[in-house]
mmCIF file of C-alpha atoms and ligand atoms in Angstrom:
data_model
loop_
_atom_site.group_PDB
_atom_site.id
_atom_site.type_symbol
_atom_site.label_atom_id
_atom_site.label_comp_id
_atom_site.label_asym_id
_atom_site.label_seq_id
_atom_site.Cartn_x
_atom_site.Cartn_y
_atom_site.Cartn_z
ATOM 1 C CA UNK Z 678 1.899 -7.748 27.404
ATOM 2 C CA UNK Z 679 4.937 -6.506 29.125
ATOM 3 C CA UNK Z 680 6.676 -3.306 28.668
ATOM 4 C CA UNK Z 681 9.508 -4.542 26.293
ATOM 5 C CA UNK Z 682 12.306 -1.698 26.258
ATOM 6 C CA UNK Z 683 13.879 -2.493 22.587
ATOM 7 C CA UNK Z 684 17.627 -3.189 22.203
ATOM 8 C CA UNK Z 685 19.638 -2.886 19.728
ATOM 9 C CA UNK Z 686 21.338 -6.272 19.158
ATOM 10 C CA UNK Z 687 25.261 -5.771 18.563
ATOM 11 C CA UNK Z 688 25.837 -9.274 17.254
ATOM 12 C CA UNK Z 689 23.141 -12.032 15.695
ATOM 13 C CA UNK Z 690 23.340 -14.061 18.747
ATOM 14 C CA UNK Z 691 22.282 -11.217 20.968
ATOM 15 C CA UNK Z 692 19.480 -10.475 17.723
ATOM 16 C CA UNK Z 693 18.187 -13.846 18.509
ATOM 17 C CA UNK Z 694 18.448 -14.768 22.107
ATOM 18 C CA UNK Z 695 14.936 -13.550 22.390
ATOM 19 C CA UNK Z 696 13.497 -15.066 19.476
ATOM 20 C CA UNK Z 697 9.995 -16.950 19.572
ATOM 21 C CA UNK Z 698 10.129 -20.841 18.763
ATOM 22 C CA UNK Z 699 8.733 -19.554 15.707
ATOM 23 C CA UNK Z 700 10.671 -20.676 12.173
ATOM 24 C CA UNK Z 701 9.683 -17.919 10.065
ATOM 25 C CA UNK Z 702 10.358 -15.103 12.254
ATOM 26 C CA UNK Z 703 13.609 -16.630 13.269
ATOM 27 C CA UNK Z 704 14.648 -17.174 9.785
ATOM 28 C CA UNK Z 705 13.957 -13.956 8.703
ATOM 29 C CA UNK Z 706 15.629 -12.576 11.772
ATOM 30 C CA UNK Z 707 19.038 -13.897 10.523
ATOM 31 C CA UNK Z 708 18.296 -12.834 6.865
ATOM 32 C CA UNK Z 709 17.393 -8.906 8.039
ATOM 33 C CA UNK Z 710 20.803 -8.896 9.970
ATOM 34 C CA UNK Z 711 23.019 -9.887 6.898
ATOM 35 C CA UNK Z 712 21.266 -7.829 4.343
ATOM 36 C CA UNK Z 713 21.068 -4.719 7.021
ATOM 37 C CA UNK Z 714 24.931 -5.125 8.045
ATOM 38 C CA UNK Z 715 26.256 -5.860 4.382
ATOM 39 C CA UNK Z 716 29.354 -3.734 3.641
ATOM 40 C CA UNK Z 717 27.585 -3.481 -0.049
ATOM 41 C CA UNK Z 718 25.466 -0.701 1.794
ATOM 42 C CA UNK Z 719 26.105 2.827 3.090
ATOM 43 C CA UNK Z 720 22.822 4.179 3.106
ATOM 44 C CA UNK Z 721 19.742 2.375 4.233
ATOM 45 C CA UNK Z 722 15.607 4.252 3.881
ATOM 46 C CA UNK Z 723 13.113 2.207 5.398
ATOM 47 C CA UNK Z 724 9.482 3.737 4.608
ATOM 48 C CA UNK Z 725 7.436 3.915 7.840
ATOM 49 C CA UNK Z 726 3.772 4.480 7.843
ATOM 50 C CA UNK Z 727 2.203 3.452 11.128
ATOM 51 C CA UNK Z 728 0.296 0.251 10.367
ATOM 52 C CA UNK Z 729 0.388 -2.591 12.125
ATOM 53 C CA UNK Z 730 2.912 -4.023 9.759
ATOM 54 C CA UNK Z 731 5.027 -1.363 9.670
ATOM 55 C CA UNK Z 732 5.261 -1.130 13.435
ATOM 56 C CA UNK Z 733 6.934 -4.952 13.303
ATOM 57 C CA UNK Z 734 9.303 -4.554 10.112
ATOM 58 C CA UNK Z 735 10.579 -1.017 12.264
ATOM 59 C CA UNK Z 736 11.113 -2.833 14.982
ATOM 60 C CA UNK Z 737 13.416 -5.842 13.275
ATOM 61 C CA UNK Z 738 15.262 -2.863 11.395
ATOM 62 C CA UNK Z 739 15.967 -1.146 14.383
ATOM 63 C CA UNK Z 740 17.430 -3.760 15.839
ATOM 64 C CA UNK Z 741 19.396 -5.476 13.226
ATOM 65 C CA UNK Z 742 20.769 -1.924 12.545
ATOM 66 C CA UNK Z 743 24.102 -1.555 14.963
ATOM 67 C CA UNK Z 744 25.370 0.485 12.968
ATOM 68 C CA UNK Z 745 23.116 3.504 11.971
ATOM 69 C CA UNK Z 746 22.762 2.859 8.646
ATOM 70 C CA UNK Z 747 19.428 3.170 8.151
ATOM 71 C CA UNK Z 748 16.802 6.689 7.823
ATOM 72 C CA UNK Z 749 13.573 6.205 8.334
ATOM 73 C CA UNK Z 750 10.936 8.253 6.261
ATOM 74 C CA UNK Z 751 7.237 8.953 6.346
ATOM 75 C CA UNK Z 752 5.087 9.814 3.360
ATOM 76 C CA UNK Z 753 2.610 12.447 4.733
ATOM 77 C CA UNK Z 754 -0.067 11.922 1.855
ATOM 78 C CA UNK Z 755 -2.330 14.823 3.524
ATOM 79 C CA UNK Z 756 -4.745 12.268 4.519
ATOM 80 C CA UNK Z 757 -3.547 10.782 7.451
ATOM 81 C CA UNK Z 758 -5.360 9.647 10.931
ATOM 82 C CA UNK Z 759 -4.268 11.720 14.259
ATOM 83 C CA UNK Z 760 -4.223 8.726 16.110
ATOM 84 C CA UNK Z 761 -1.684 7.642 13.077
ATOM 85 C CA UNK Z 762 0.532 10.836 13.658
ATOM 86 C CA UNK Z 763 0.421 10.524 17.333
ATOM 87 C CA UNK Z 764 1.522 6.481 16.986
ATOM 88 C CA UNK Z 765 4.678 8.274 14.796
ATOM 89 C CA UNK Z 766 5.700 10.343 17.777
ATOM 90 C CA UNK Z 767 5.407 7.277 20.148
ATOM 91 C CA UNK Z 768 7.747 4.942 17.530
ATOM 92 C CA UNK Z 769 10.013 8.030 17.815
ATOM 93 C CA UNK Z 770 10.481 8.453 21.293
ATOM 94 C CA UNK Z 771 10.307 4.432 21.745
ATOM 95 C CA UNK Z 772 13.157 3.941 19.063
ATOM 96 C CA UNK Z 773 14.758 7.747 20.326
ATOM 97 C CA UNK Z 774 14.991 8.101 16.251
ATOM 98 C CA UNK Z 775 13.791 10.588 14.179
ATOM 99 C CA UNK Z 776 11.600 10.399 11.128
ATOM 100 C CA UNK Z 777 12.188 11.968 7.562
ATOM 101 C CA UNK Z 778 8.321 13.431 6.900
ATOM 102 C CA UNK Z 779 8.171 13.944 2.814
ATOM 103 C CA UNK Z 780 4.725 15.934 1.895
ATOM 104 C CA UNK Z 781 2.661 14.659 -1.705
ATOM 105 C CA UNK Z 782 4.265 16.087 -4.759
ATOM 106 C CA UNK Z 783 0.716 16.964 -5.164
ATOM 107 C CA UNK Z 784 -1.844 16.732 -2.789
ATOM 108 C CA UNK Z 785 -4.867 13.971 -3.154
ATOM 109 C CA UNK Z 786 -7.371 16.198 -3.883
ATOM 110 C CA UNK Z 787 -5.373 18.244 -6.695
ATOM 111 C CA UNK Z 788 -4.402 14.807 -8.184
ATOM 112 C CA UNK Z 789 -7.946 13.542 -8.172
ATOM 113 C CA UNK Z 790 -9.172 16.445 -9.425
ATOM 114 C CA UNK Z 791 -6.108 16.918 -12.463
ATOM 115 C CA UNK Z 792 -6.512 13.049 -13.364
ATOM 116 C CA UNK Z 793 -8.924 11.448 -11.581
ATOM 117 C CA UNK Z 794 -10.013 9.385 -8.592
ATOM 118 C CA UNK Z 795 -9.090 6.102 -7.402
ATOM 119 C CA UNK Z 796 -12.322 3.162 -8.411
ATOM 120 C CA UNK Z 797 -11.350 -0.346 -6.887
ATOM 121 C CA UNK Z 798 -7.988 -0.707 -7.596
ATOM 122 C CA UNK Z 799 -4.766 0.653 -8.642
ATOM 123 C CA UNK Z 800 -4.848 -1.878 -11.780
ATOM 124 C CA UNK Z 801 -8.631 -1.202 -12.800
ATOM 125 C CA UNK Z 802 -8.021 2.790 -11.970
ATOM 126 C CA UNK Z 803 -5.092 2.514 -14.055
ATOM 127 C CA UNK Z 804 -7.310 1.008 -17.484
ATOM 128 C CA UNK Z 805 -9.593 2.738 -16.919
ATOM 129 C CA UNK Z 806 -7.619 6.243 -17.456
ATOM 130 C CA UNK Z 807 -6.034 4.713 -20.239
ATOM 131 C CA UNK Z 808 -9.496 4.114 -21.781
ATOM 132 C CA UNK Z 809 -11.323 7.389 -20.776
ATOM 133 C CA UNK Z 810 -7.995 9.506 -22.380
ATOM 134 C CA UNK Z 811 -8.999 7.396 -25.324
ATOM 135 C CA UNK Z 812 -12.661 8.695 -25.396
ATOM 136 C CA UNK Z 813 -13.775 4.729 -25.435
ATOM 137 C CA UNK Z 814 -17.186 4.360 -25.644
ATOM 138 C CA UNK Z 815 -17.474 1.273 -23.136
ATOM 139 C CA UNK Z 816 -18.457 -0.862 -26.320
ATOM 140 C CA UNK Z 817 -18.983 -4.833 -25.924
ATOM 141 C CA UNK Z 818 -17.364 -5.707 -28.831
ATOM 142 C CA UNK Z 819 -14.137 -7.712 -29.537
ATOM 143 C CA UNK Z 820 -10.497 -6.992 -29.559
ATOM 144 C CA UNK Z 821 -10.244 -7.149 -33.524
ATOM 145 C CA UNK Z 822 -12.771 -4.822 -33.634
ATOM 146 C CA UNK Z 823 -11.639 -2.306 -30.663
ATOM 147 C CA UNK Z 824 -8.189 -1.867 -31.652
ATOM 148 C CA UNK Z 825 -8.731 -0.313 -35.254
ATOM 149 C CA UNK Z 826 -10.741 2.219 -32.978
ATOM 150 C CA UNK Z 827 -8.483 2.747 -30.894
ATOM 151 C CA UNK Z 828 -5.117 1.634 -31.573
ATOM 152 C CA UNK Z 829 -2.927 3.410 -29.037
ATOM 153 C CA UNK Z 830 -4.700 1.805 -26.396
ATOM 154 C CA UNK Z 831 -3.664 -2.125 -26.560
ATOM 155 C CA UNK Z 832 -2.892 -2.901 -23.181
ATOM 156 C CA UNK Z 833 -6.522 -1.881 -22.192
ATOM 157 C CA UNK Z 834 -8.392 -2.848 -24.488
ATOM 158 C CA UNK Z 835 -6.650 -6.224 -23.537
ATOM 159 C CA UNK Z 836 -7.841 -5.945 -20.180
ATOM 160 C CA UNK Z 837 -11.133 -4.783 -21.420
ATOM 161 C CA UNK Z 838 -11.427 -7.881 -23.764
ATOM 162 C CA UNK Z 839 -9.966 -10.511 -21.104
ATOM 163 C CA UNK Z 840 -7.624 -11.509 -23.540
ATOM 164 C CA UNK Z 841 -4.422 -12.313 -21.242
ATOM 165 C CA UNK Z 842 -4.663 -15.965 -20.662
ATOM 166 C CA UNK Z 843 -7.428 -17.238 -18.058
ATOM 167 C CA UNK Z 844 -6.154 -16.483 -14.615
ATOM 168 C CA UNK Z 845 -4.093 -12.818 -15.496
ATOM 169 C CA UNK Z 846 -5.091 -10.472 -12.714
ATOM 170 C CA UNK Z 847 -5.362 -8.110 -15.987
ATOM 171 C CA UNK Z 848 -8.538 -9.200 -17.255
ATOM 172 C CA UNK Z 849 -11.409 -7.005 -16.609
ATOM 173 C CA UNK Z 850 -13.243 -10.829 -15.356
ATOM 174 C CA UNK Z 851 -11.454 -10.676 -12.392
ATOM 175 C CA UNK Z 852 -14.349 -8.197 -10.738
ATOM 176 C CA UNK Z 853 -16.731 -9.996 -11.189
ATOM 177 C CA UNK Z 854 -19.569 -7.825 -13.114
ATOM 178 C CA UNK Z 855 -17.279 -4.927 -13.243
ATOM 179 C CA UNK Z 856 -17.451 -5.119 -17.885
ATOM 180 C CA UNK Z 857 -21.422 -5.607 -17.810
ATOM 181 C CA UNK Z 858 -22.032 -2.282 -14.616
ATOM 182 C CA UNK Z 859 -19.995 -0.218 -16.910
ATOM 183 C CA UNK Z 860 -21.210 -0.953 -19.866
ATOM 184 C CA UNK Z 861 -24.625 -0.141 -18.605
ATOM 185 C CA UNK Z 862 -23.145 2.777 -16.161
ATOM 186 C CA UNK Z 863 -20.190 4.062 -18.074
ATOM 187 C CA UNK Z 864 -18.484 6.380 -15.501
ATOM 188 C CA UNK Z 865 -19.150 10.005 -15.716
ATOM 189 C CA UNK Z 866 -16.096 11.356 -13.797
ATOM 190 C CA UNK Z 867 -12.004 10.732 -14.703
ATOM 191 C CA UNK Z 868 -11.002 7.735 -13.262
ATOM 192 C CA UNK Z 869 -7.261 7.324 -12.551
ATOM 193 C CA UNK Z 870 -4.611 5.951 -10.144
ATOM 194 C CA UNK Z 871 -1.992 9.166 -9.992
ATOM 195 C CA UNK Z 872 -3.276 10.103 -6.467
ATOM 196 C CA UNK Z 873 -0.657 6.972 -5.432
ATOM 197 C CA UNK Z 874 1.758 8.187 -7.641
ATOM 198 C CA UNK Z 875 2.081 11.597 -6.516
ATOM 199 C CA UNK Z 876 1.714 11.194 -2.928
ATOM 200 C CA UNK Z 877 3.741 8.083 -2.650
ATOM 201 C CA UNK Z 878 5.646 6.464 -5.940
ATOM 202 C CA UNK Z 879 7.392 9.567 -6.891
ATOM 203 C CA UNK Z 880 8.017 11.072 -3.332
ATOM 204 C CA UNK Z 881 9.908 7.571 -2.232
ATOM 205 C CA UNK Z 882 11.788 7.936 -6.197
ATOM 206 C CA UNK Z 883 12.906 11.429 -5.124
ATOM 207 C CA UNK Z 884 14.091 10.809 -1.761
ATOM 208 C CA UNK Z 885 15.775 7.480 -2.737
ATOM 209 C CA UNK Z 886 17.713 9.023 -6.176
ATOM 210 C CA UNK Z 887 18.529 12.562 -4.530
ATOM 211 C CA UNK Z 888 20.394 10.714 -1.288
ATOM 212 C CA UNK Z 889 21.761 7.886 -2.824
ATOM 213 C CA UNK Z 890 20.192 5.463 -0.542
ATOM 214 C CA UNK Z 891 21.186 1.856 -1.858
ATOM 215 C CA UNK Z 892 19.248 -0.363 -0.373
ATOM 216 C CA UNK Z 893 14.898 0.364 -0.378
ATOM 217 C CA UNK Z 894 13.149 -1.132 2.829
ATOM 218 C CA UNK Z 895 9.482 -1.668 2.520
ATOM 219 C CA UNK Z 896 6.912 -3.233 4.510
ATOM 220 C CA UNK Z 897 5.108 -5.467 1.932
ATOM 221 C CA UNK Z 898 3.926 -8.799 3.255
ATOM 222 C CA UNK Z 899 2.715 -11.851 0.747
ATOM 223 C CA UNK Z 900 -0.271 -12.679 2.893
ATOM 224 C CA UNK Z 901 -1.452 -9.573 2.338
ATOM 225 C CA UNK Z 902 -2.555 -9.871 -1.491
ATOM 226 C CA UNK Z 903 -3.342 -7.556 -3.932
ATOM 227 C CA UNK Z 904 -1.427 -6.202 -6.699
ATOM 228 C CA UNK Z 905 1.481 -4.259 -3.681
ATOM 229 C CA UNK Z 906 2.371 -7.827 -2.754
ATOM 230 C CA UNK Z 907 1.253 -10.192 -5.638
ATOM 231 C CA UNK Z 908 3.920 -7.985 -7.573
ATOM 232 C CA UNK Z 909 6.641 -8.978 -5.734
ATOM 233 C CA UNK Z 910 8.048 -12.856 -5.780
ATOM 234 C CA UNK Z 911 10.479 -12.661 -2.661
ATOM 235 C CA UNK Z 912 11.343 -10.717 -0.077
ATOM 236 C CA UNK Z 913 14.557 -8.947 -1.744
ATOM 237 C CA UNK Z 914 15.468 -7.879 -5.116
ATOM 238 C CA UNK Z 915 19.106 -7.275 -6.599
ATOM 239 C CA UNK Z 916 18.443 -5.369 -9.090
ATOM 240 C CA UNK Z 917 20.606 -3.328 -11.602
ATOM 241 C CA UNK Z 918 19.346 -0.181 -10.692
ATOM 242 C CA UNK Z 919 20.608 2.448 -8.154
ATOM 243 C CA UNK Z 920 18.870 0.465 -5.186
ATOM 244 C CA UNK Z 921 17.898 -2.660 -4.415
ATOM 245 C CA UNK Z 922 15.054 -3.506 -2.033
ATOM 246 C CA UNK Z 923 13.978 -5.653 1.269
ATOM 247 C CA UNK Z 924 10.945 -6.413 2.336
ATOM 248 C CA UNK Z 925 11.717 -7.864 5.681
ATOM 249 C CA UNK Z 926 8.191 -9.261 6.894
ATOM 250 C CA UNK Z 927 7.672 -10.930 2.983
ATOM 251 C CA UNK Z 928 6.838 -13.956 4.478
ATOM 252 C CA UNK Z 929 5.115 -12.909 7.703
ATOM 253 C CA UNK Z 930 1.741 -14.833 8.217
ATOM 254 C CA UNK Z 931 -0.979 -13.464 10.560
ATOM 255 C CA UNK Z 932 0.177 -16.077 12.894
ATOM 256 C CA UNK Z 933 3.933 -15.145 12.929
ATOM 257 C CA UNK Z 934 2.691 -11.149 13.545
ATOM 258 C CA UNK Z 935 0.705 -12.288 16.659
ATOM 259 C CA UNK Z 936 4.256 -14.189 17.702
ATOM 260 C CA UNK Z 937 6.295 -11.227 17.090
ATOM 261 C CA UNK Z 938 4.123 -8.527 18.657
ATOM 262 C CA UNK Z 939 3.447 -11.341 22.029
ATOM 263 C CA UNK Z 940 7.425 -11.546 22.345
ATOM 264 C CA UNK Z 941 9.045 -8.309 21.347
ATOM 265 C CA UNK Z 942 5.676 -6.019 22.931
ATOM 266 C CA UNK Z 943 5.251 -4.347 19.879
ATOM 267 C CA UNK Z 944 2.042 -1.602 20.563
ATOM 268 C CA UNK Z 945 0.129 -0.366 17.340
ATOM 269 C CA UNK Z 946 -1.570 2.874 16.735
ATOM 270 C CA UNK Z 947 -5.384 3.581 18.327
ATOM 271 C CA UNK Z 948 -6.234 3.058 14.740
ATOM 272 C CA UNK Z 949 -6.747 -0.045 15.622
ATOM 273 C CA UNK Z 950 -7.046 -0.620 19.121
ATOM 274 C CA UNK Z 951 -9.235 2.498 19.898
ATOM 275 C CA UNK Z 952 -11.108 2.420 16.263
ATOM 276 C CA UNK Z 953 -10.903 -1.042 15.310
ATOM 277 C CA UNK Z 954 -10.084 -0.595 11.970
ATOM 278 C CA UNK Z 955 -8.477 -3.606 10.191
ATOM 279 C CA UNK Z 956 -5.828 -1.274 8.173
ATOM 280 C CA UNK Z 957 -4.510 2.045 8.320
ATOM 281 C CA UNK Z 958 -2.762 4.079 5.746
ATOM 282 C CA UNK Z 959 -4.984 6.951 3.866
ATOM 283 C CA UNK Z 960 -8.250 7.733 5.587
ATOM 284 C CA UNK Z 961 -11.261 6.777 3.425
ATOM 285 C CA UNK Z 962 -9.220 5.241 0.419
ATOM 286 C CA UNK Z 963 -11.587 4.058 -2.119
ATOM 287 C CA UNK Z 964 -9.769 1.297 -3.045
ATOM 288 C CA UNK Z 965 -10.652 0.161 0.760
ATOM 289 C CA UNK Z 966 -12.451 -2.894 0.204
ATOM 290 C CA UNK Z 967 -14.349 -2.072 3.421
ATOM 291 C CA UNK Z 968 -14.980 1.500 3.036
ATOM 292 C CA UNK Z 969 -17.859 1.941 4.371
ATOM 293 C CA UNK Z 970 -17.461 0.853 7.530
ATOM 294 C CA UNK Z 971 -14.010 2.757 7.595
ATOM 295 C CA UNK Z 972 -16.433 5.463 6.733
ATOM 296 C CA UNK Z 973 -18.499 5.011 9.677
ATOM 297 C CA UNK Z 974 -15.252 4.801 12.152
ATOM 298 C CA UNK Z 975 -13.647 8.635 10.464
ATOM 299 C CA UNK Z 976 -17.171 10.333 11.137
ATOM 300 C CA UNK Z 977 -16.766 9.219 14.938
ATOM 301 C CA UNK Z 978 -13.436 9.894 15.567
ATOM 302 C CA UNK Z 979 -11.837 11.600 12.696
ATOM 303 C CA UNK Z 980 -14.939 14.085 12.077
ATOM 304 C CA UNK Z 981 -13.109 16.893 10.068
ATOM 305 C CA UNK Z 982 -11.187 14.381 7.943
ATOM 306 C CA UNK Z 983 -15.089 12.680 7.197
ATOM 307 C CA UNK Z 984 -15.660 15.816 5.769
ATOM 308 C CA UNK Z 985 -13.065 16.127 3.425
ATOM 309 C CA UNK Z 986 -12.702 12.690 2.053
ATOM 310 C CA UNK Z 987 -16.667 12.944 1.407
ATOM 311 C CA UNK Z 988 -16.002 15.538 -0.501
ATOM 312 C CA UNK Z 989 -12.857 14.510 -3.122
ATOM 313 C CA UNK Z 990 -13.838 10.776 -3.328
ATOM 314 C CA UNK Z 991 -16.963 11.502 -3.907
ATOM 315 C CA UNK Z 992 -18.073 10.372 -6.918
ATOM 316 C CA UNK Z 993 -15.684 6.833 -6.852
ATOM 317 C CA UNK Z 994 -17.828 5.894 -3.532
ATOM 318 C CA UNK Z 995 -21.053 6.669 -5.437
ATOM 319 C CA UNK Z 996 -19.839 4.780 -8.175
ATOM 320 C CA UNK Z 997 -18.103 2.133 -6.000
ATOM 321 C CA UNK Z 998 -22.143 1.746 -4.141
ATOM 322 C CA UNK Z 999 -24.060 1.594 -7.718
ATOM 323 C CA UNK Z 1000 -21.478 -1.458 -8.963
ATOM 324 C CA UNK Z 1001 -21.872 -3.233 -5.135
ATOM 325 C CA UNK Z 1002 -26.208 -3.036 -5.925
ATOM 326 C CA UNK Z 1003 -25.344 -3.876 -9.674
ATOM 327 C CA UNK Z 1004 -23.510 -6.883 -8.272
ATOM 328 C CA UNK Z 1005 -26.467 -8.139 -6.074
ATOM 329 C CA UNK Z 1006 -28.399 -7.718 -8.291
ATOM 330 C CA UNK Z 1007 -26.927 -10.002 -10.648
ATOM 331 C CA UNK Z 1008 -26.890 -12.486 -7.928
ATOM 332 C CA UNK Z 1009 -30.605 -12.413 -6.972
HETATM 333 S S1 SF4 S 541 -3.707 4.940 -0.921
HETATM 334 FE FE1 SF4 S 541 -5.606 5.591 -1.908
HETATM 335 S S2 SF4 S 541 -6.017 7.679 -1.254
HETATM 336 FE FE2 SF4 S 541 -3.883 7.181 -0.720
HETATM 337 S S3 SF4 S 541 -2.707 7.990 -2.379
HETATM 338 FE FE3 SF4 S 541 -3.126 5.844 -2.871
HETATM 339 S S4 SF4 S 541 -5.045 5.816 -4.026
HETATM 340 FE FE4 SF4 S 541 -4.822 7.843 -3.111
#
């Protein structure tokens, strides 16, 4: 790969000379340099965090941006790689920019401990809370039935009962097994998704409402699945609110990274060329689908952080294992 020194582009012909005989990138070229120049905005955040997505959306932003517009921030959730925080220094010195660092409103392990710990996902995590500060009794019985029980807990009890039309992502059937393990293995810790919310949601609120930034740049890619990207439609939103927000690599396919990165030399963090992990972004997040074997990687490398995240997600891996053998099980 060669040693690409980025330029800021001063016009959209000099953004594109470059480009890759690649549609998608080149389309979305053009689209970052009219929503990134618009007069409509003064005051551009773009959140940074060091994956390999991030590194390309950074690198578009920085050079659509002629004019300055844009701050970039960092959400330092406590649990971060080295080799993550030493890939921030190298963006900064690359791009000669600086970024914002905004520490947790409340660190992971006081959140997890205060609410609860992250199980699967942030949808299931987030049922599940609303359940267990319902005292539900992980009964198998229908939604006529549950909701005279409990009847300040509709929404889920409607996941519980897979009542939202047959392919909702908020029906419990989704996991597969995930209604008949905890009926059998109700959990026996707090179960919630506010470690997200405090080290991330509300931090990027905060920053965004106390500068008056206008317009929200995120690195959220469609490919990617899950509820971060299955909850978006497109890659910008207008809305009536005090920002509106871009995701500039939207409609990025793996294919279209490999074109960028090939062309514009874009280098990502020893996360993954050192560790070979497949994501970065907290170390040892339970919702990880891989987990384990990020598990494996933090012991060798990260040794200290092992330690911790052992220790405050606990239980959800434990409980994470049991549902994995309760699921082959129901296979064999
Ligand atoms: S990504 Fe995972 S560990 Fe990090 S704040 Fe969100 S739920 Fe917690």
């Amino acid at each position: 790969m060669k040693n690409y020194i980025p330029q800021k582009a001063s016009s959209i012909e000099e953004l594109i000379k470059d480009c890759p005989k690649n549609q998608v990138i080149l389309d979305n070229l053009i689209r970052a340099w009219a929503i990134i120049n618009s007069p409509k905005y003064k005051k551009i955040l773009c959140s940074i965090s060091g994956g390999s997505d991030s590194d390309i959306m950074l690198d578009i932003v920085w050079r659509c941006d002629k004019d300055n517009k844009v701050d970039y921030v960092w959400f330092d959730t406590g649990l971060e790689y080295q080799a993550t925080k030493d890939h921030l220094e190298y963006l900064e010195r690359k791009y000669d920019i600086k970024f914002i660092r905004k520490k947790a409103i409340k660190p992971i392990p006081i959140a997890c401990k205060e609410h609860g710990k992250p199980f699967i996902s942030k949808n299931v995590s987030e049922f599940i809370q609303r359940l267990q500060r319902h005292n539900f009794q992980w009964e198998d019985e229908s939604f006529d039935v549950l909701i005279k029980k409990y009847p300040k807990c509709q929404s889920a009890l409607e996941w519980w009962c897979n009542t939202k039309g047959e392919n909702s992502q908020f029906n419990i059937k989704n996991k597969k097994w995930l209604k008949e393990f905890m009926i059998k293995n109700p959990p026996v810790f707090k179960i919630s998704n506010k470690c997200c919310t405090y080290a991330k949601k509300k931090v990027a609120n905060k920053i965004l409402k106390e500068n008056k930034y206008d317009l929200n740049i995120i690195g959220v890619r469609k490919s990617e699945g899950g509820a971060r990207a299955t909850a978006y439609k497109n890659c910008f939103d207008d809305t009536d609110g005090d920002y509106d927000n871009y995701r500039p690599i939207f409609w990025y396919r793996d294919q279209d990274k490999i074109d960028y990165e090939n062309t514009y030399g874009i280098i990502h963090s020893n996360c993954y060329t050192e560790y070979g992990l497949k994501r970065t972004g907290c170390v040892g997040c339970p919702y990880g689908r891989n987990f384990e074997d990020e598990l494996e990687v933090v012991k060798q490398y990260e040794p200290k952080l092992y330690k911790a995240v052992c220790n405050i997600f606990k239980d959800s891996y434990e409980y994470t294992r049991q549902y994995k053998e309760f699921i082959e099980n129901m296979k064999g």
